[in-house]
PDB file of N, CA and C in Angstrom:
ATOM      1  N   MET P   1       9.872   6.743   1.161  1.00 95.00           N
ATOM      2  CA  MET P   1       8.741   5.835   1.178  1.00 95.00           C
ATOM      3  C   MET P   1       7.840   6.069  -0.040  1.00 95.00           C
ATOM      4  N   VAL P   2       7.522   7.337  -0.318  1.00 97.00           N
ATOM      5  CA  VAL P   2       6.666   7.655  -1.471  1.00 97.00           C
ATOM      6  C   VAL P   2       7.363   7.203  -2.749  1.00 97.00           C
ATOM      7  N   GLY P   3       6.635   6.500  -3.603  1.00 97.00           N
ATOM      8  CA  GLY P   3       7.185   6.001  -4.860  1.00 97.00           C
ATOM      9  C   GLY P   3       7.644   4.558  -4.810  1.00 97.00           C
ATOM     10  N   LEU P   4       7.747   3.989  -3.617  1.00 97.00           N
ATOM     11  CA  LEU P   4       8.149   2.587  -3.510  1.00 97.00           C
ATOM     12  C   LEU P   4       7.001   1.673  -3.927  1.00 97.00           C
ATOM     13  N   LEU P   5       7.359   0.492  -4.412  1.00 97.00           N
ATOM     14  CA  LEU P   5       6.365  -0.509  -4.788  1.00 97.00           C
ATOM     15  C   LEU P   5       6.122  -1.458  -3.623  1.00 97.00           C
ATOM     16  N   GLY P   6       4.915  -1.966  -3.544  1.00 98.00           N
ATOM     17  CA  GLY P   6       4.560  -2.948  -2.531  1.00 98.00           C
ATOM     18  C   GLY P   6       3.555  -3.930  -3.099  1.00 98.00           C
ATOM     19  N   ARG P   7       3.176  -4.894  -2.288  1.00 98.00           N
ATOM     20  CA  ARG P   7       2.174  -5.882  -2.701  1.00 98.00           C
ATOM     21  C   ARG P   7       1.104  -5.939  -1.619  1.00 98.00           C
ATOM     22  N   VAL P   8      -0.149  -5.952  -2.049  1.00 98.00           N
ATOM     23  CA  VAL P   8      -1.278  -5.981  -1.119  1.00 98.00           C
ATOM     24  C   VAL P   8      -1.372  -7.369  -0.476  1.00 98.00           C
ATOM     25  N   THR P   9      -1.426  -7.387   0.862  1.00 98.00           N
ATOM     26  CA  THR P   9      -1.566  -8.640   1.594  1.00 98.00           C
ATOM     27  C   THR P   9      -2.918  -8.715   2.302  1.00 98.00           C
ATOM     28  N   GLY P  10      -3.661  -7.625   2.287  1.00 97.00           N
ATOM     29  CA  GLY P  10      -5.016  -7.572   2.845  1.00 97.00           C
ATOM     30  C   GLY P  10      -5.818  -6.577   2.029  1.00 97.00           C
ATOM     31  N   THR P  11      -6.953  -6.970   1.496  1.00 97.00           N
ATOM     32  CA  THR P  11      -7.737  -6.150   0.571  1.00 97.00           C
ATOM     33  C   THR P  11      -7.917  -4.715   1.071  1.00 97.00           C
ATOM     34  N   ILE P  12      -7.728  -3.762   0.156  1.00 97.00           N
ATOM     35  CA  ILE P  12      -7.838  -2.338   0.445  1.00 97.00           C
ATOM     36  C   ILE P  12      -9.042  -1.795  -0.319  1.00 97.00           C
ATOM     37  N   GLY P  13      -9.783  -0.893   0.292  1.00 94.00           N
ATOM     38  CA  GLY P  13     -10.911  -0.288  -0.408  1.00 94.00           C
ATOM     39  C   GLY P  13     -11.547   0.808   0.414  1.00 94.00           C
ATOM     40  N   PRO P  14     -12.500   1.525  -0.184  1.00 90.00           N
ATOM     41  CA  PRO P  14     -13.214   2.553   0.565  1.00 90.00           C
ATOM     42  C   PRO P  14     -13.873   1.932   1.798  1.00 90.00           C
ATOM     43  N   GLY P  15     -13.585   2.481   2.956  1.00 88.00           N
ATOM     44  CA  GLY P  15     -14.134   1.945   4.194  1.00 88.00           C
ATOM     45  C   GLY P  15     -13.382   0.755   4.749  1.00 88.00           C
ATOM     46  N   LEU P  16     -12.349   0.297   4.059  1.00 91.00           N
ATOM     47  CA  LEU P  16     -11.532  -0.833   4.505  1.00 91.00           C
ATOM     48  C   LEU P  16     -10.099  -0.377   4.760  1.00 91.00           C
ATOM     49  N   VAL P  17      -9.527  -0.825   5.849  1.00 94.00           N
ATOM     50  CA  VAL P  17      -8.102  -0.623   6.081  1.00 94.00           C
ATOM     51  C   VAL P  17      -7.436  -1.933   5.726  1.00 94.00           C
ATOM     52  N   GLY P  18      -6.612  -1.912   4.693  1.00 97.00           N
ATOM     53  CA  GLY P  18      -5.926  -3.119   4.249  1.00 97.00           C
ATOM     54  C   GLY P  18      -4.490  -3.138   4.735  1.00 97.00           C
ATOM     55  N   GLU P  19      -3.706  -3.987   4.094  1.00 98.00           N
ATOM     56  CA  GLU P  19      -2.306  -4.130   4.479  1.00 98.00           C
ATOM     57  C   GLU P  19      -1.464  -4.348   3.241  1.00 98.00           C
ATOM     58  N   VAL P  20      -0.272  -3.758   3.241  1.00 98.00           N
ATOM     59  CA  VAL P  20       0.693  -3.978   2.157  1.00 98.00           C
ATOM     60  C   VAL P  20       2.039  -4.330   2.752  1.00 98.00           C
ATOM     61  N   ILE P  21       2.845  -5.023   1.963  1.00 98.00           N
ATOM     62  CA  ILE P  21       4.227  -5.296   2.341  1.00 98.00           C
ATOM     63  C   ILE P  21       5.105  -4.535   1.360  1.00 98.00           C
ATOM     64  N   VAL P  22       6.075  -3.794   1.918  1.00 98.00           N
ATOM     65  CA  VAL P  22       6.958  -2.941   1.118  1.00 98.00           C
ATOM     66  C   VAL P  22       8.393  -3.294   1.449  1.00 98.00           C
ATOM     67  N   ARG P  23       9.224  -3.413   0.413  1.00 96.00           N
ATOM     68  CA  ARG P  23      10.662  -3.633   0.628  1.00 96.00           C
ATOM     69  C   ARG P  23      11.304  -2.290   0.950  1.00 96.00           C
ATOM     70  N   ILE P  24      11.888  -2.213   2.154  1.00 95.00           N
ATOM     71  CA  ILE P  24      12.482  -0.969   2.627  1.00 95.00           C
ATOM     72  C   ILE P  24      13.570  -1.288   3.650  1.00 95.00           C
ATOM     73  N   ARG P  25      14.592  -0.473   3.701  1.00 90.00           N
ATOM     74  CA  ARG P  25      15.689  -0.608   4.673  1.00 90.00           C
ATOM     75  C   ARG P  25      16.311  -2.000   4.684  1.00 90.00           C
ATOM     76  N   GLY P  26      16.477  -2.595   3.521  1.00 95.00           N
ATOM     77  CA  GLY P  26      17.132  -3.893   3.422  1.00 95.00           C
ATOM     78  C   GLY P  26      16.266  -5.073   3.815  1.00 95.00           C
ATOM     79  N   GLY P  27      14.987  -4.846   3.987  1.00 97.00           N
ATOM     80  CA  GLY P  27      14.078  -5.933   4.348  1.00 97.00           C
ATOM     81  C   GLY P  27      12.697  -5.667   3.790  1.00 97.00           C
ATOM     82  N   ALA P  28      11.702  -6.276   4.374  1.00 97.00           N
ATOM     83  CA  ALA P  28      10.316  -6.065   3.966  1.00 97.00           C
ATOM     84  C   ALA P  28       9.502  -5.793   5.224  1.00 97.00           C
ATOM     85  N   GLU P  29       8.642  -4.772   5.156  1.00 97.00           N
ATOM     86  CA  GLU P  29       7.840  -4.395   6.309  1.00 97.00           C
ATOM     87  C   GLU P  29       6.373  -4.267   5.907  1.00 97.00           C
ATOM     88  N   HIS P  30       5.487  -4.544   6.858  1.00 98.00           N
ATOM     89  CA  HIS P  30       4.045  -4.428   6.635  1.00 98.00           C
ATOM     90  C   HIS P  30       3.565  -3.055   7.096  1.00 98.00           C
ATOM     91  N   PHE P  31       2.613  -2.497   6.342  1.00 98.00           N
ATOM     92  CA  PHE P  31       2.018  -1.208   6.670  1.00 98.00           C
ATOM     93  C   PHE P  31       0.506  -1.302   6.528  1.00 98.00           C
ATOM     94  N   LEU P  32      -0.224  -0.561   7.362  1.00 98.00           N
ATOM     95  CA  LEU P  32      -1.660  -0.409   7.179  1.00 98.00           C
ATOM     96  C   LEU P  32      -1.844   0.424   5.916  1.00 98.00           C
ATOM     97  N   ALA P  33      -2.846   0.112   5.108  1.00 98.00           N
ATOM     98  CA  ALA P  33      -2.982   0.782   3.821  1.00 98.00           C
ATOM     99  C   ALA P  33      -4.407   1.234   3.554  1.00 98.00           C
ATOM    100  N   HIS P  34      -4.503   2.426   2.980  1.00 97.00           N
ATOM    101  CA  HIS P  34      -5.761   3.004   2.522  1.00 97.00           C
ATOM    102  C   HIS P  34      -5.633   3.262   1.027  1.00 97.00           C
ATOM    103  N   PRO P  35      -6.762   3.256   0.291  1.00 96.00           N
ATOM    104  CA  PRO P  35      -6.676   3.586  -1.131  1.00 96.00           C
ATOM    105  C   PRO P  35      -6.477   5.082  -1.316  1.00 96.00           C
ATOM    106  N   ALA P  36      -5.673   5.463  -2.305  1.00 94.00           N
ATOM    107  CA  ALA P  36      -5.508   6.876  -2.639  1.00 94.00           C
ATOM    108  C   ALA P  36      -6.855   7.426  -3.087  1.00 94.00           C
ATOM    109  N   PRO P  37      -7.103   8.724  -2.889  1.00 92.00           N
ATOM    110  CA  PRO P  37      -8.375   9.305  -3.339  1.00 92.00           C
ATOM    111  C   PRO P  37      -8.630   9.002  -4.821  1.00 92.00           C
ATOM    112  N   GLY P  38      -9.860   8.608  -5.128  1.00 87.00           N
ATOM    113  CA  GLY P  38     -10.220   8.278  -6.501  1.00 87.00           C
ATOM    114  C   GLY P  38      -9.908   6.850  -6.895  1.00 87.00           C
ATOM    115  N   THR P  39      -9.360   6.088  -5.952  1.00 89.00           N
ATOM    116  CA  THR P  39      -9.007   4.691  -6.213  1.00 89.00           C
ATOM    117  C   THR P  39     -10.072   3.806  -5.580  1.00 89.00           C
ATOM    118  N   GLY P  40     -10.471   2.773  -6.279  1.00 90.00           N
ATOM    119  CA  GLY P  40     -11.471   1.840  -5.747  1.00 90.00           C
ATOM    120  C   GLY P  40     -10.824   0.731  -4.949  1.00 90.00           C
ATOM    121  N   ARG P  41     -11.463  -0.398  -4.950  1.00 95.00           N
ATOM    122  CA  ARG P  41     -11.001  -1.583  -4.226  1.00 95.00           C
ATOM    123  C   ARG P  41      -9.727  -2.134  -4.877  1.00 95.00           C
ATOM    124  N   ILE P  42      -8.763  -2.534  -4.048  1.00 96.00           N
ATOM    125  CA  ILE P  42      -7.514  -3.129  -4.525  1.00 96.00           C
ATOM    126  C   ILE P  42      -7.394  -4.498  -3.873  1.00 96.00           C
ATOM    127  N   GLU P  43      -7.371  -5.520  -4.687  1.00 96.00           N
ATOM    128  CA  GLU P  43      -7.396  -6.904  -4.198  1.00 96.00           C
ATOM    129  C   GLU P  43      -6.018  -7.394  -3.751  1.00 96.00           C
ATOM    130  N   THR P  44      -6.030  -8.429  -2.925  1.00 97.00           N
ATOM    131  CA  THR P  44      -4.816  -9.083  -2.453  1.00 97.00           C
ATOM    132  C   THR P  44      -3.967  -9.549  -3.631  1.00 97.00           C
ATOM    133  N   GLY P  45      -2.665  -9.331  -3.545  1.00 97.00           N
ATOM    134  CA  GLY P  45      -1.734  -9.748  -4.588  1.00 97.00           C
ATOM    135  C   GLY P  45      -1.406  -8.668  -5.594  1.00 97.00           C
ATOM    136  N   THR P  46      -2.155  -7.564  -5.594  1.00 97.00           N
ATOM    137  CA  THR P  46      -1.920  -6.467  -6.538  1.00 97.00           C
ATOM    138  C   THR P  46      -0.653  -5.705  -6.177  1.00 97.00           C
ATOM    139  N   VAL P  47       0.140  -5.353  -7.186  1.00 98.00           N
ATOM    140  CA  VAL P  47       1.330  -4.513  -6.972  1.00 98.00           C
ATOM    141  C   VAL P  47       0.852  -3.063  -6.918  1.00 98.00           C
ATOM    142  N   VAL P  48       1.289  -2.337  -5.890  1.00 97.00           N
ATOM    143  CA  VAL P  48       0.855  -0.960  -5.683  1.00 97.00           C
ATOM    144  C   VAL P  48       2.046  -0.022  -5.526  1.00 97.00           C
ATOM    145  N   THR P  49       1.775   1.270  -5.725  1.00 97.00           N
ATOM    146  CA  THR P  49       2.757   2.322  -5.502  1.00 97.00           C
ATOM    147  C   THR P  49       2.312   3.140  -4.300  1.00 97.00           C
ATOM    148  N   VAL P  50       3.243   3.455  -3.413  1.00 98.00           N
ATOM    149  CA  VAL P  50       2.944   4.299  -2.258  1.00 98.00           C
ATOM    150  C   VAL P  50       2.881   5.751  -2.735  1.00 98.00           C
ATOM    151  N   VAL P  51       1.742   6.420  -2.476  1.00 97.00           N
ATOM    152  CA  VAL P  51       1.589   7.811  -2.889  1.00 97.00           C
ATOM    153  C   VAL P  51       1.624   8.778  -1.706  1.00 97.00           C
ATOM    154  N   GLU P  52       1.433   8.257  -0.500  1.00 97.00           N
ATOM    155  CA  GLU P  52       1.530   9.092   0.698  1.00 97.00           C
ATOM    156  C   GLU P  52       1.903   8.209   1.881  1.00 97.00           C
ATOM    157  N   TYR P  53       2.747   8.736   2.759  1.00 98.00           N
ATOM    158  CA  TYR P  53       3.214   7.998   3.938  1.00 98.00           C
ATOM    159  C   TYR P  53       2.893   8.811   5.179  1.00 98.00           C
ATOM    160  N   LEU P  54       2.216   8.172   6.130  1.00 97.00           N
ATOM    161  CA  LEU P  54       1.901   8.797   7.412  1.00 97.00           C
ATOM    162  C   LEU P  54       2.581   7.988   8.512  1.00 97.00           C
ATOM    163  N   PRO P  55       3.704   8.487   9.031  1.00 96.00           N
ATOM    164  CA  PRO P  55       4.427   7.733  10.049  1.00 96.00           C
ATOM    165  C   PRO P  55       3.539   7.430  11.252  1.00 96.00           C
ATOM    166  N   PRO P  56       3.719   6.314  11.921  1.00 96.00           N
ATOM    167  CA  PRO P  56       4.814   5.387  11.680  1.00 96.00           C
ATOM    168  C   PRO P  56       4.489   4.240  10.725  1.00 96.00           C
ATOM    169  N   ARG P  57       3.212   3.820  10.559  1.00 97.00           N
ATOM    170  CA  ARG P  57       2.941   2.585   9.805  1.00 97.00           C
ATOM    171  C   ARG P  57       1.752   2.665   8.858  1.00 97.00           C
ATOM    172  N   THR P  58       1.424   3.838   8.326  1.00 98.00           N
ATOM    173  CA  THR P  58       0.262   3.967   7.455  1.00 98.00           C
ATOM    174  C   THR P  58       0.664   4.534   6.101  1.00 98.00           C
ATOM    175  N   VAL P  59       0.103   3.962   5.038  1.00 98.00           N
ATOM    176  CA  VAL P  59       0.371   4.439   3.685  1.00 98.00           C
ATOM    177  C   VAL P  59      -0.934   4.551   2.899  1.00 98.00           C
ATOM    178  N   TYR P  60      -0.927   5.422   1.901  1.00 97.00           N
ATOM    179  CA  TYR P  60      -1.988   5.496   0.907  1.00 97.00           C
ATOM    180  C   TYR P  60      -1.384   4.989  -0.392  1.00 97.00           C
ATOM    181  N   VAL P  61      -2.109   4.126  -1.087  1.00 97.00           N
ATOM    182  CA  VAL P  61      -1.550   3.455  -2.273  1.00 97.00           C
ATOM    183  C   VAL P  61      -2.515   3.483  -3.442  1.00 97.00           C
ATOM    184  N   MET P  62      -1.965   3.230  -4.633  1.00 96.00           N
ATOM    185  CA  MET P  62      -2.756   3.037  -5.841  1.00 96.00           C
ATOM    186  C   MET P  62      -2.099   1.923  -6.642  1.00 96.00           C
ATOM    187  N   SER P  63      -2.869   1.290  -7.514  1.00 96.00           N
ATOM    188  CA  SER P  63      -2.319   0.208  -8.351  1.00 96.00           C
ATOM    189  C   SER P  63      -1.144   0.728  -9.153  1.00 96.00           C
ATOM    190  N   ALA P  64      -0.080  -0.075  -9.224  1.00 96.00           N
ATOM    191  CA  ALA P  64       1.123   0.338  -9.949  1.00 96.00           C
ATOM    192  C   ALA P  64       0.957   0.180 -11.446  1.00 96.00           C
ATOM    193  N   TYR P  65       0.133  -0.763 -11.869  1.00 91.00           N
ATOM    194  CA  TYR P  65      -0.037  -1.064 -13.289  1.00 91.00           C
ATOM    195  C   TYR P  65      -1.525  -1.075 -13.614  1.00 91.00           C
ATOM    196  N   ASP P  66      -1.875  -0.638 -14.815  1.00 76.00           N
ATOM    197  CA  ASP P  66      -3.273  -0.713 -15.253  1.00 76.00           C
ATOM    198  C   ASP P  66      -3.644  -2.169 -15.475  1.00 76.00           C
ATOM    199  N   ASN P  67      -4.858  -2.508 -15.111  1.00 59.00           N
ATOM    200  CA  ASN P  67      -5.313  -3.889 -15.282  1.00 59.00           C
ATOM    201  C   ASN P  67      -6.049  -4.047 -16.572  1.00 59.00           C
TER     202      ASN P  67
END
């Protein structure tokens, strides 16, 4: 899970629990998402990298590309 790319489907930020969709196991699945420490707000549509996975459905993410 760590290192996979996803796309934000619900805004993520400090104090906000967002949502991302990640391609995994031959399909695409939605996960609850928090920003990685030191990361600010991440808007819908942003490509992100999973930096931590907390089973069963929670991930910490950061932007995959500099804006």
